[in-house]
PDB file of C-alpha atoms in Angstrom:
ATOM      1  CA  UNK K 758      -8.574  32.378  24.028  1.00 77.00           C
ATOM      2  CA  UNK K 759      -9.520  30.301  27.070  1.00 84.00           C
ATOM      3  CA  UNK K 760      -7.075  30.535  29.946  1.00 87.00           C
ATOM      4  CA  UNK K 761      -5.652  27.179  31.093  1.00 86.00           C
ATOM      5  CA  UNK K 762      -5.600  28.049  34.797  1.00 87.00           C
ATOM      6  CA  UNK K 763      -9.238  29.123  34.634  1.00 89.00           C
ATOM      7  CA  UNK K 764     -10.101  25.852  32.924  1.00 89.00           C
ATOM      8  CA  UNK K 765      -8.294  24.114  35.790  1.00 86.00           C
ATOM      9  CA  UNK K 766     -10.514  26.007  38.243  1.00 90.00           C
ATOM     10  CA  UNK K 767     -13.630  24.961  36.333  1.00 90.00           C
ATOM     11  CA  UNK K 768     -12.442  21.347  36.309  1.00 88.00           C
ATOM     12  CA  UNK K 769     -11.868  21.443  40.080  1.00 86.00           C
ATOM     13  CA  UNK K 770     -15.310  22.952  40.607  1.00 88.00           C
ATOM     14  CA  UNK K 771     -16.917  20.197  38.522  1.00 88.00           C
ATOM     15  CA  UNK K 772     -15.001  17.458  40.362  1.00 82.00           C
ATOM     16  CA  UNK K 773     -15.467  18.769  43.895  1.00 83.00           C
ATOM     17  CA  UNK K 774     -19.006  20.030  43.447  1.00 85.00           C
ATOM     18  CA  UNK K 775     -18.546  23.255  45.422  1.00 88.00           C
ATOM     19  CA  UNK K 776     -16.522  26.461  45.493  1.00 89.00           C
ATOM     20  CA  UNK K 777     -15.039  25.551  48.885  1.00 88.00           C
ATOM     21  CA  UNK K 778     -14.089  22.060  47.655  1.00 84.00           C
ATOM     22  CA  UNK K 779     -12.454  23.471  44.540  1.00 85.00           C
ATOM     23  CA  UNK K 780     -10.561  26.031  46.628  1.00 86.00           C
ATOM     24  CA  UNK K 781      -9.273  23.318  48.979  1.00 79.00           C
ATOM     25  CA  UNK K 782      -8.256  21.102  46.070  1.00 75.00           C
ATOM     26  CA  UNK K 783      -6.405  23.922  44.320  1.00 78.00           C
ATOM     27  CA  UNK K 784      -4.958  25.372  47.567  1.00 73.00           C
ATOM     28  CA  UNK K 785      -6.410  28.822  46.858  1.00 83.00           C
ATOM     29  CA  UNK K 786      -9.108  30.943  48.498  1.00 88.00           C
ATOM     30  CA  UNK K 787     -12.803  30.724  47.681  1.00 90.00           C
ATOM     31  CA  UNK K 788     -12.708  34.321  46.482  1.00 90.00           C
ATOM     32  CA  UNK K 789      -9.921  33.397  44.043  1.00 89.00           C
ATOM     33  CA  UNK K 790     -12.133  30.593  42.662  1.00 90.00           C
ATOM     34  CA  UNK K 791     -15.014  33.042  42.206  1.00 90.00           C
ATOM     35  CA  UNK K 792     -12.748  35.573  40.489  1.00 91.00           C
ATOM     36  CA  UNK K 793     -11.320  32.932  38.136  1.00 90.00           C
ATOM     37  CA  UNK K 794     -14.799  31.743  37.216  1.00 90.00           C
ATOM     38  CA  UNK K 795     -16.040  35.277  36.583  1.00 91.00           C
ATOM     39  CA  UNK K 796     -13.132  35.849  34.174  1.00 92.00           C
ATOM     40  CA  UNK K 797     -13.744  32.498  32.471  1.00 92.00           C
ATOM     41  CA  UNK K 798     -17.398  33.390  31.953  1.00 91.00           C
ATOM     42  CA  UNK K 799     -16.326  36.609  30.227  1.00 91.00           C
ATOM     43  CA  UNK K 800     -13.900  34.646  28.030  1.00 90.00           C
ATOM     44  CA  UNK K 801     -16.559  32.059  27.165  1.00 91.00           C
ATOM     45  CA  UNK K 802     -19.280  34.666  26.642  1.00 91.00           C
ATOM     46  CA  UNK K 803     -21.776  32.502  28.557  1.00 90.00           C
ATOM     47  CA  UNK K 804     -22.878  31.864  32.123  1.00 92.00           C
ATOM     48  CA  UNK K 805     -21.091  28.822  33.478  1.00 91.00           C
ATOM     49  CA  UNK K 806     -22.441  28.918  37.039  1.00 90.00           C
ATOM     50  CA  UNK K 807     -25.931  29.345  38.479  1.00 89.00           C
ATOM     51  CA  UNK K 808     -27.010  29.767  42.093  1.00 86.00           C
ATOM     52  CA  UNK K 809     -28.212  26.592  43.786  1.00 84.00           C
ATOM     53  CA  UNK K 810     -29.462  27.375  47.293  1.00 81.00           C
ATOM     54  CA  UNK K 811     -26.460  28.679  49.200  1.00 79.00           C
ATOM     55  CA  UNK K 812     -24.067  27.137  46.681  1.00 82.00           C
ATOM     56  CA  UNK K 813     -23.654  27.048  42.927  1.00 86.00           C
ATOM     57  CA  UNK K 814     -24.141  24.536  40.138  1.00 88.00           C
ATOM     58  CA  UNK K 815     -22.785  24.305  36.616  1.00 91.00           C
ATOM     59  CA  UNK K 816     -25.061  25.435  33.814  1.00 92.00           C
ATOM     60  CA  UNK K 817     -25.379  23.344  30.658  1.00 92.00           C
ATOM     61  CA  UNK K 818     -22.611  25.456  29.125  1.00 92.00           C
ATOM     62  CA  UNK K 819     -20.543  25.002  32.284  1.00 89.00           C
ATOM     63  CA  UNK K 820     -20.861  21.214  32.158  1.00 91.00           C
ATOM     64  CA  UNK K 821     -19.991  21.182  28.464  1.00 92.00           C
ATOM     65  CA  UNK K 822     -16.890  23.303  28.991  1.00 92.00           C
ATOM     66  CA  UNK K 823     -15.922  21.267  32.081  1.00 89.00           C
ATOM     67  CA  UNK K 824     -15.909  18.085  29.979  1.00 89.00           C
ATOM     68  CA  UNK K 825     -13.568  19.757  27.488  1.00 91.00           C
ATOM     69  CA  UNK K 826     -11.447  21.130  30.353  1.00 87.00           C
ATOM     70  CA  UNK K 827     -10.933  17.631  31.781  1.00 84.00           C
ATOM     71  CA  UNK K 828      -9.706  16.353  28.404  1.00 85.00           C
ATOM     72  CA  UNK K 829      -7.486  19.396  27.843  1.00 85.00           C
ATOM     73  CA  UNK K 830      -5.886  19.121  31.285  1.00 82.00           C
ATOM     74  CA  UNK K 831      -5.309  15.392  30.783  1.00 78.00           C
ATOM     75  CA  UNK K 832      -3.503  16.135  27.515  1.00 82.00           C
ATOM     76  CA  UNK K 833      -1.444  18.851  29.198  1.00 81.00           C
ATOM     77  CA  UNK K 834      -0.429  16.414  31.935  1.00 75.00           C
ATOM     78  CA  UNK K 835       0.467  13.812  29.323  1.00 73.00           C
ATOM     79  CA  UNK K 836       2.586  16.389  27.485  1.00 76.00           C
ATOM     80  CA  UNK K 837       4.359  17.347  30.718  1.00 72.00           C
ATOM     81  CA  UNK K 838       4.981  13.681  31.500  1.00 67.00           C
ATOM     82  CA  UNK K 839       6.441  13.123  28.034  1.00 68.00           C
ATOM     83  CA  UNK K 840       8.723  16.154  28.402  1.00 71.00           C
ATOM     84  CA  UNK K 841       9.900  14.963  31.809  1.00 67.00           C
ATOM     85  CA  UNK K 842      10.490  11.497  30.371  1.00 61.00           C
ATOM     86  CA  UNK K 843      12.540  12.945  27.522  1.00 57.00           C
ATOM     87  CA  UNK K 844      14.685  14.939  29.949  1.00 67.00           C
ATOM     88  CA  UNK K 845      14.872  11.962  32.302  1.00 71.00           C
ATOM     89  CA  UNK K 846      14.804  14.273  35.309  1.00 78.00           C
ATOM     90  CA  UNK K 847      13.219  13.377  38.630  1.00 87.00           C
ATOM     91  CA  UNK K 848      12.177  16.867  39.666  1.00 83.00           C
ATOM     92  CA  UNK K 849       9.193  19.032  40.500  1.00 83.00           C
ATOM     93  CA  UNK K 850       6.554  18.318  43.138  1.00 88.00           C
ATOM     94  CA  UNK K 851       5.139  14.896  43.988  1.00 93.00           C
ATOM     95  CA  UNK K 852       2.032  14.594  46.183  1.00 93.00           C
ATOM     96  CA  UNK K 853       1.488  11.233  47.886  1.00 97.00           C
ATOM     97  CA  UNK K 854      -0.909   9.739  50.402  1.00 97.00           C
ATOM     98  CA  UNK K 855      -1.063   6.464  52.331  1.00 97.00           C
ATOM     99  CA  UNK K 856      -3.451   4.847  54.786  1.00 93.00           C
ATOM    100  CA  UNK K 857      -2.209   5.193  58.396  1.00 90.00           C
ATOM    101  CA  UNK K 858      -0.228   1.957  58.862  1.00 90.00           C
ATOM    102  CA  UNK K 859       1.433   2.341  55.448  1.00 94.00           C
ATOM    103  CA  UNK K 860       2.236   5.968  56.225  1.00 94.00           C
ATOM    104  CA  UNK K 861       4.025   4.685  59.352  1.00 91.00           C
ATOM    105  CA  UNK K 862       5.449   1.473  57.914  1.00 91.00           C
ATOM    106  CA  UNK K 863       6.503   2.516  54.376  1.00 95.00           C
ATOM    107  CA  UNK K 864       6.688   6.281  53.979  1.00 96.00           C
ATOM    108  CA  UNK K 865       9.595   7.157  56.318  1.00 95.00           C
ATOM    109  CA  UNK K 866      12.137   4.909  54.566  1.00 95.00           C
ATOM    110  CA  UNK K 867      10.763   5.318  51.026  1.00 97.00           C
ATOM    111  CA  UNK K 868      10.503   9.122  51.156  1.00 97.00           C
ATOM    112  CA  UNK K 869      13.920   9.443  52.785  1.00 97.00           C
ATOM    113  CA  UNK K 870      15.378   7.398  49.910  1.00 96.00           C
ATOM    114  CA  UNK K 871      13.660   9.621  47.338  1.00 96.00           C
ATOM    115  CA  UNK K 872      14.916  12.798  49.017  1.00 95.00           C
ATOM    116  CA  UNK K 873      18.479  11.484  49.189  1.00 96.00           C
ATOM    117  CA  UNK K 874      18.565  10.222  45.576  1.00 94.00           C
ATOM    118  CA  UNK K 875      16.559  13.042  43.975  1.00 93.00           C
ATOM    119  CA  UNK K 876      17.149  16.329  45.823  1.00 91.00           C
ATOM    120  CA  UNK K 877      15.315  18.311  43.112  1.00 88.00           C
ATOM    121  CA  UNK K 878      12.081  16.439  43.900  1.00 90.00           C
ATOM    122  CA  UNK K 879       9.726  18.160  46.375  1.00 92.00           C
ATOM    123  CA  UNK K 880       7.687  15.627  48.346  1.00 96.00           C
ATOM    124  CA  UNK K 881       4.304  16.365  49.908  1.00 95.00           C
ATOM    125  CA  UNK K 882       2.735  13.462  51.818  1.00 96.00           C
ATOM    126  CA  UNK K 883      -0.518  13.030  53.709  1.00 95.00           C
ATOM    127  CA  UNK K 884      -2.302  10.287  55.633  1.00 94.00           C
ATOM    128  CA  UNK K 885      -5.602   9.293  54.001  1.00 92.00           C
ATOM    129  CA  UNK K 886      -7.871   6.269  54.039  1.00 90.00           C
ATOM    130  CA  UNK K 887      -7.814   4.242  50.795  1.00 92.00           C
ATOM    131  CA  UNK K 888     -11.027   5.596  49.257  1.00 89.00           C
ATOM    132  CA  UNK K 889      -9.999   9.208  49.894  1.00 88.00           C
ATOM    133  CA  UNK K 890      -6.549   8.520  48.460  1.00 93.00           C
ATOM    134  CA  UNK K 891      -8.032   7.024  45.297  1.00 91.00           C
ATOM    135  CA  UNK K 892     -10.444   9.952  44.956  1.00 86.00           C
ATOM    136  CA  UNK K 893      -7.537  12.373  45.355  1.00 87.00           C
ATOM    137  CA  UNK K 894      -5.613  10.691  42.540  1.00 89.00           C
ATOM    138  CA  UNK K 895      -8.668  10.673  40.274  1.00 83.00           C
ATOM    139  CA  UNK K 896      -9.315  14.372  40.967  1.00 79.00           C
ATOM    140  CA  UNK K 897      -5.679  15.281  40.403  1.00 81.00           C
ATOM    141  CA  UNK K 898      -5.114  16.483  43.971  1.00 84.00           C
ATOM    142  CA  UNK K 899      -2.605  13.646  44.450  1.00 92.00           C
ATOM    143  CA  UNK K 900      -0.034  12.036  42.155  1.00 92.00           C
ATOM    144  CA  UNK K 901       0.183   8.704  44.007  1.00 96.00           C
ATOM    145  CA  UNK K 902      -1.759   6.908  46.721  1.00 97.00           C
ATOM    146  CA  UNK K 903      -0.811   3.814  48.714  1.00 98.00           C
ATOM    147  CA  UNK K 904      -4.057   1.904  49.251  1.00 97.00           C
ATOM    148  CA  UNK K 905      -5.238  -1.549  50.282  1.00 95.00           C
ATOM    149  CA  UNK K 906      -7.915  -4.126  49.916  1.00 92.00           C
ATOM    150  CA  UNK K 907      -8.546  -7.457  51.631  1.00 92.00           C
ATOM    151  CA  UNK K 908      -8.209 -11.005  50.316  1.00 88.00           C
ATOM    152  CA  UNK K 909     -12.009 -11.399  50.265  1.00 88.00           C
ATOM    153  CA  UNK K 910     -13.104  -7.805  49.587  1.00 87.00           C
ATOM    154  CA  UNK K 911     -11.344  -5.991  46.711  1.00 88.00           C
ATOM    155  CA  UNK K 912     -11.680  -2.233  46.425  1.00 86.00           C
ATOM    156  CA  UNK K 913     -12.898  -1.034  43.012  1.00 84.00           C
ATOM    157  CA  UNK K 914     -10.517   1.153  41.018  1.00 87.00           C
ATOM    158  CA  UNK K 915     -11.890   3.780  38.619  1.00 85.00           C
ATOM    159  CA  UNK K 916     -10.865   3.718  34.972  1.00 83.00           C
ATOM    160  CA  UNK K 917      -7.739   5.655  34.111  1.00 85.00           C
ATOM    161  CA  UNK K 918      -5.664   4.484  37.080  1.00 91.00           C
ATOM    162  CA  UNK K 919      -2.588   2.260  37.068  1.00 93.00           C
ATOM    163  CA  UNK K 920      -1.551   0.145  40.059  1.00 95.00           C
ATOM    164  CA  UNK K 921       1.533  -1.720  41.218  1.00 95.00           C
ATOM    165  CA  UNK K 922       1.529  -4.277  44.075  1.00 96.00           C
ATOM    166  CA  UNK K 923       3.722  -3.499  47.081  1.00 96.00           C
ATOM    167  CA  UNK K 924       3.188  -6.354  49.551  1.00 95.00           C
ATOM    168  CA  UNK K 925       0.712  -8.780  51.065  1.00 94.00           C
ATOM    169  CA  UNK K 926       0.255  -7.827  54.707  1.00 93.00           C
ATOM    170  CA  UNK K 927      -0.716 -10.692  57.054  1.00 92.00           C
ATOM    171  CA  UNK K 928      -3.172  -9.936  59.858  1.00 92.00           C
ATOM    172  CA  UNK K 929      -3.678 -11.737  63.168  1.00 95.00           C
ATOM    173  CA  UNK K 930      -6.120 -11.330  66.036  1.00 96.00           C
ATOM    174  CA  UNK K 931      -4.751  -9.232  68.903  1.00 97.00           C
ATOM    175  CA  UNK K 932      -6.067 -10.031  72.388  1.00 98.00           C
ATOM    176  CA  UNK K 933      -5.091  -9.383  76.004  1.00 97.00           C
ATOM    177  CA  UNK K 934      -2.450 -11.791  77.354  1.00 97.00           C
ATOM    178  CA  UNK K 935      -5.031 -13.190  79.781  1.00 96.00           C
ATOM    179  CA  UNK K 936      -7.589 -13.971  77.075  1.00 97.00           C
ATOM    180  CA  UNK K 937      -8.897 -17.555  77.010  1.00 96.00           C
ATOM    181  CA  UNK K 938      -7.423 -18.083  73.500  1.00 97.00           C
ATOM    182  CA  UNK K 939      -4.090 -16.326  74.053  1.00 96.00           C
ATOM    183  CA  UNK K 940      -2.067 -19.548  74.275  1.00 92.00           C
ATOM    184  CA  UNK K 941      -3.345 -21.049  71.025  1.00 95.00           C
ATOM    185  CA  UNK K 942      -1.209 -21.574  67.898  1.00 95.00           C
ATOM    186  CA  UNK K 943      -4.121 -20.442  65.721  1.00 95.00           C
ATOM    187  CA  UNK K 944      -7.740 -19.424  66.119  1.00 96.00           C
ATOM    188  CA  UNK K 945     -10.946 -19.191  64.126  1.00 94.00           C
ATOM    189  CA  UNK K 946     -12.968 -15.977  63.890  1.00 91.00           C
ATOM    190  CA  UNK K 947     -16.064 -17.899  64.997  1.00 90.00           C
ATOM    191  CA  UNK K 948     -14.429 -18.358  68.408  1.00 94.00           C
ATOM    192  CA  UNK K 949     -14.759 -14.606  69.047  1.00 94.00           C
ATOM    193  CA  UNK K 950     -18.556 -14.483  68.656  1.00 92.00           C
ATOM    194  CA  UNK K 951     -18.992 -13.306  72.271  1.00 93.00           C
ATOM    195  CA  UNK K 952     -16.018 -10.917  72.354  1.00 96.00           C
ATOM    196  CA  UNK K 953     -16.196  -7.155  71.974  1.00 97.00           C
ATOM    197  CA  UNK K 954     -14.381  -5.926  68.885  1.00 97.00           C
ATOM    198  CA  UNK K 955     -12.235  -2.832  68.664  1.00 97.00           C
ATOM    199  CA  UNK K 956     -12.536  -1.684  65.082  1.00 95.00           C
ATOM    200  CA  UNK K 957     -12.057   1.229  62.716  1.00 93.00           C
ATOM    201  CA  UNK K 958     -14.432   4.143  62.197  1.00 89.00           C
ATOM    202  CA  UNK K 959     -17.939   3.668  60.839  1.00 87.00           C
ATOM    203  CA  UNK K 960     -17.890   3.622  57.035  1.00 85.00           C
ATOM    204  CA  UNK K 961     -14.128   3.098  56.747  1.00 87.00           C
ATOM    205  CA  UNK K 962     -13.095   0.381  54.312  1.00 88.00           C
ATOM    206  CA  UNK K 963     -11.361  -1.804  56.924  1.00 90.00           C
ATOM    207  CA  UNK K 964     -14.339  -1.570  59.293  1.00 92.00           C
ATOM    208  CA  UNK K 965     -16.724  -2.567  56.504  1.00 91.00           C
ATOM    209  CA  UNK K 966     -14.424  -5.503  55.658  1.00 92.00           C
ATOM    210  CA  UNK K 967     -14.433  -6.739  59.258  1.00 92.00           C
ATOM    211  CA  UNK K 968     -18.242  -6.509  59.518  1.00 93.00           C
ATOM    212  CA  UNK K 969     -18.619  -8.285  56.168  1.00 92.00           C
ATOM    213  CA  UNK K 970     -16.181 -11.069  57.140  1.00 92.00           C
ATOM    214  CA  UNK K 971     -17.673 -11.723  60.575  1.00 92.00           C
ATOM    215  CA  UNK K 972     -21.246 -11.723  59.276  1.00 93.00           C
ATOM    216  CA  UNK K 973     -20.283 -14.106  56.475  1.00 90.00           C
ATOM    217  CA  UNK K 974     -19.413 -16.554  59.283  1.00 87.00           C
ATOM    218  CA  UNK K 975     -22.776 -16.074  60.966  1.00 89.00           C
ATOM    219  CA  UNK K 976     -21.412 -13.734  63.657  1.00 90.00           C
ATOM    220  CA  UNK K 977     -23.167 -10.474  64.471  1.00 92.00           C
ATOM    221  CA  UNK K 978     -20.213  -8.388  65.711  1.00 93.00           C
ATOM    222  CA  UNK K 979     -20.268  -6.744  69.122  1.00 94.00           C
ATOM    223  CA  UNK K 980     -18.441  -3.445  68.522  1.00 95.00           C
ATOM    224  CA  UNK K 981     -17.225  -1.902  71.746  1.00 94.00           C
ATOM    225  CA  UNK K 982     -14.758   0.738  70.599  1.00 96.00           C
ATOM    226  CA  UNK K 983     -13.596   2.446  67.408  1.00 95.00           C
ATOM    227  CA  UNK K 984     -10.178   3.895  66.612  1.00 93.00           C
ATOM    228  CA  UNK K 985      -8.511   4.784  63.313  1.00 86.00           C
ATOM    229  CA  UNK K 986      -4.963   4.097  64.515  1.00 87.00           C
ATOM    230  CA  UNK K 987      -3.638   0.565  65.020  1.00 89.00           C
ATOM    231  CA  UNK K 988      -1.676   1.613  68.105  1.00 91.00           C
ATOM    232  CA  UNK K 989      -4.811   3.112  69.664  1.00 94.00           C
ATOM    233  CA  UNK K 990      -6.662  -0.133  69.009  1.00 95.00           C
ATOM    234  CA  UNK K 991      -3.810  -2.120  70.565  1.00 96.00           C
ATOM    235  CA  UNK K 992      -3.820   0.188  73.588  1.00 96.00           C
ATOM    236  CA  UNK K 993      -7.501  -0.575  74.116  1.00 97.00           C
ATOM    237  CA  UNK K 994      -6.770  -4.307  73.755  1.00 97.00           C
ATOM    238  CA  UNK K 995      -3.965  -3.991  76.323  1.00 97.00           C
ATOM    239  CA  UNK K 996      -6.483  -2.467  78.744  1.00 97.00           C
ATOM    240  CA  UNK K 997      -8.657  -5.579  78.387  1.00 97.00           C
ATOM    241  CA  UNK K 998     -11.436  -3.806  76.484  1.00 97.00           C
ATOM    242  CA  UNK K 999     -11.729  -6.204  73.559  1.00 97.00           C
ATOM    243  CA  UNK K1000      -9.949  -7.822  70.621  1.00 98.00           C
ATOM    244  CA  UNK K1001      -8.937  -6.434  67.238  1.00 96.00           C
ATOM    245  CA  UNK K1002      -7.494  -7.397  63.867  1.00 95.00           C
ATOM    246  CA  UNK K1003      -3.804  -6.496  63.860  1.00 94.00           C
ATOM    247  CA  UNK K1004      -2.079  -6.353  60.449  1.00 92.00           C
ATOM    248  CA  UNK K1005       1.690  -6.750  60.618  1.00 90.00           C
ATOM    249  CA  UNK K1006       2.495  -3.504  58.801  1.00 90.00           C
ATOM    250  CA  UNK K1007       2.986  -0.676  61.272  1.00 78.00           C
ATOM    251  CA  UNK K1008       1.881  -2.521  64.419  1.00 85.00           C
ATOM    252  CA  UNK K1009       5.246  -2.655  66.206  1.00 84.00           C
ATOM    253  CA  UNK K1010       6.162  -2.055  68.973  1.00 88.00           C
ATOM    254  CA  UNK K1011       3.467  -4.248  70.491  1.00 91.00           C
ATOM    255  CA  UNK K1012       2.248  -3.510  74.036  1.00 95.00           C
ATOM    256  CA  UNK K1013       3.505  -6.108  76.525  1.00 96.00           C
ATOM    257  CA  UNK K1014      -0.084  -6.782  77.596  1.00 97.00           C
ATOM    258  CA  UNK K1015      -1.122  -7.888  74.091  1.00 97.00           C
ATOM    259  CA  UNK K1016      -0.573 -11.171  72.249  1.00 97.00           C
ATOM    260  CA  UNK K1017      -1.339 -11.872  68.582  1.00 96.00           C
ATOM    261  CA  UNK K1018      -2.524 -15.256  67.277  1.00 96.00           C
ATOM    262  CA  UNK K1019      -2.774 -16.214  63.566  1.00 95.00           C
ATOM    263  CA  UNK K1020      -6.122 -17.184  62.098  1.00 93.00           C
ATOM    264  CA  UNK K1021      -6.688 -20.690  60.716  1.00 92.00           C
ATOM    265  CA  UNK K1022      -7.866 -19.113  57.480  1.00 85.00           C
ATOM    266  CA  UNK K1023      -4.953 -16.809  56.789  1.00 86.00           C
ATOM    267  CA  UNK K1024      -6.057 -13.192  56.498  1.00 89.00           C
ATOM    268  CA  UNK K1025      -4.067 -10.796  54.323  1.00 92.00           C
ATOM    269  CA  UNK K1026      -4.350  -7.254  53.095  1.00 93.00           C
ATOM    270  CA  UNK K1027      -3.124  -6.465  49.586  1.00 94.00           C
ATOM    271  CA  UNK K1028      -1.167  -3.201  49.638  1.00 96.00           C
ATOM    272  CA  UNK K1029      -0.496  -1.383  46.383  1.00 96.00           C
ATOM    273  CA  UNK K1030       0.180   2.038  44.918  1.00 97.00           C
ATOM    274  CA  UNK K1031      -2.033   3.753  42.330  1.00 97.00           C
ATOM    275  CA  UNK K1032      -1.498   6.674  39.952  1.00 96.00           C
ATOM    276  CA  UNK K1033      -3.091   8.142  36.835  1.00 90.00           C
ATOM    277  CA  UNK K1034      -2.337   6.473  33.516  1.00 89.00           C
ATOM    278  CA  UNK K1035      -1.726   9.826  31.822  1.00 83.00           C
ATOM    279  CA  UNK K1036       1.175  10.461  34.245  1.00 84.00           C
ATOM    280  CA  UNK K1037       2.702   7.003  33.791  1.00 84.00           C
ATOM    281  CA  UNK K1038       5.832   8.222  32.011  1.00 83.00           C
ATOM    282  CA  UNK K1039       6.809  10.824  34.609  1.00 87.00           C
ATOM    283  CA  UNK K1040      10.247   9.899  35.985  1.00 89.00           C
ATOM    284  CA  UNK K1041       9.130  11.123  39.426  1.00 91.00           C
ATOM    285  CA  UNK K1042       6.268   8.625  39.425  1.00 93.00           C
ATOM    286  CA  UNK K1043       8.544   5.774  38.410  1.00 92.00           C
ATOM    287  CA  UNK K1044      11.145   6.745  41.034  1.00 94.00           C
ATOM    288  CA  UNK K1045       8.503   6.878  43.783  1.00 96.00           C
ATOM    289  CA  UNK K1046       7.045   3.503  42.810  1.00 97.00           C
ATOM    290  CA  UNK K1047      10.526   1.956  42.789  1.00 96.00           C
ATOM    291  CA  UNK K1048      11.323   3.404  46.241  1.00 97.00           C
ATOM    292  CA  UNK K1049       8.032   2.164  47.690  1.00 97.00           C
ATOM    293  CA  UNK K1050       8.521  -1.324  46.239  1.00 96.00           C
ATOM    294  CA  UNK K1051      12.088  -1.528  47.581  1.00 96.00           C
ATOM    295  CA  UNK K1052      10.895  -0.501  51.052  1.00 95.00           C
ATOM    296  CA  UNK K1053       8.014  -2.982  50.860  1.00 95.00           C
ATOM    297  CA  UNK K1054      10.470  -5.790  50.026  1.00 93.00           C
ATOM    298  CA  UNK K1055      12.514  -4.930  53.105  1.00 91.00           C
ATOM    299  CA  UNK K1056       9.394  -4.906  55.281  1.00 87.00           C
ATOM    300  CA  UNK K1057       8.325  -8.269  53.847  1.00 77.00           C
ATOM    301  CA  UNK K1058      11.746  -9.815  54.509  1.00 65.00           C
ATOM    302  CA  UNK K1059      11.753  -8.483  58.069  1.00 54.00           C
ATOM    303  CA  UNK K1060       8.377 -10.125  58.650  1.00 51.00           C
TER     304      UNK K1060
END
């Protein structure tokens, strides 16, 4: 008889590609992963792992069993979701992530509502960029992720995920109060061809969007500074070091030395929450989505 927890370890190893990645995803030690795999090999009667340099790789038998493990674990999760739905209880543990401005702008109110209304629900939240949040949901490390894409650059979603829209988040250009365009009612991105941009980290989805958008207008961006946090970017703008895109969500309070001006072509981020389809009937998932949508409505009305 194959042990379910050992199959879960094999599944994590296949998804993460390393013993250390599997250990981090399962919140156990690397030695515990190795011990679980050694026991699973004895149960299966075949080698499931082979050395690959300093790491390991799955053998043909390991890959075959990992494919079965993924299907088995999906069915187990579906069964658990159905049982929770039948009981109608919002309980257990719920693991959520959000990109930084959503973690600041949505999570405090939404998670406080969930805790107050469902005291048996244990909440575990983290701040992750959209792609990492989506990967976490796909791998099963997270139950929900609040993610975003831009009006002109959608982010691809893997099969097996469900999404619900939360809000459209308008974005302006933030510039020092003494900037030549600070008094305008609206501006065009082409007018910032000679300005230094303060942007997100290299490879991050929002940074790639900004580069794509500026280049589509014939502008080769001058990137002066990078910062993951909106408030750090705004602090650099306040010091006169450049301009940045400033979405409404999570940007307040604004530094007194910074002014925001709307773009002629309105720029918006689409913010939504994603979860796995096989967990769709879990009452905890539904409660979390409802709380996030209610908070998003309040944020939208305040804007």
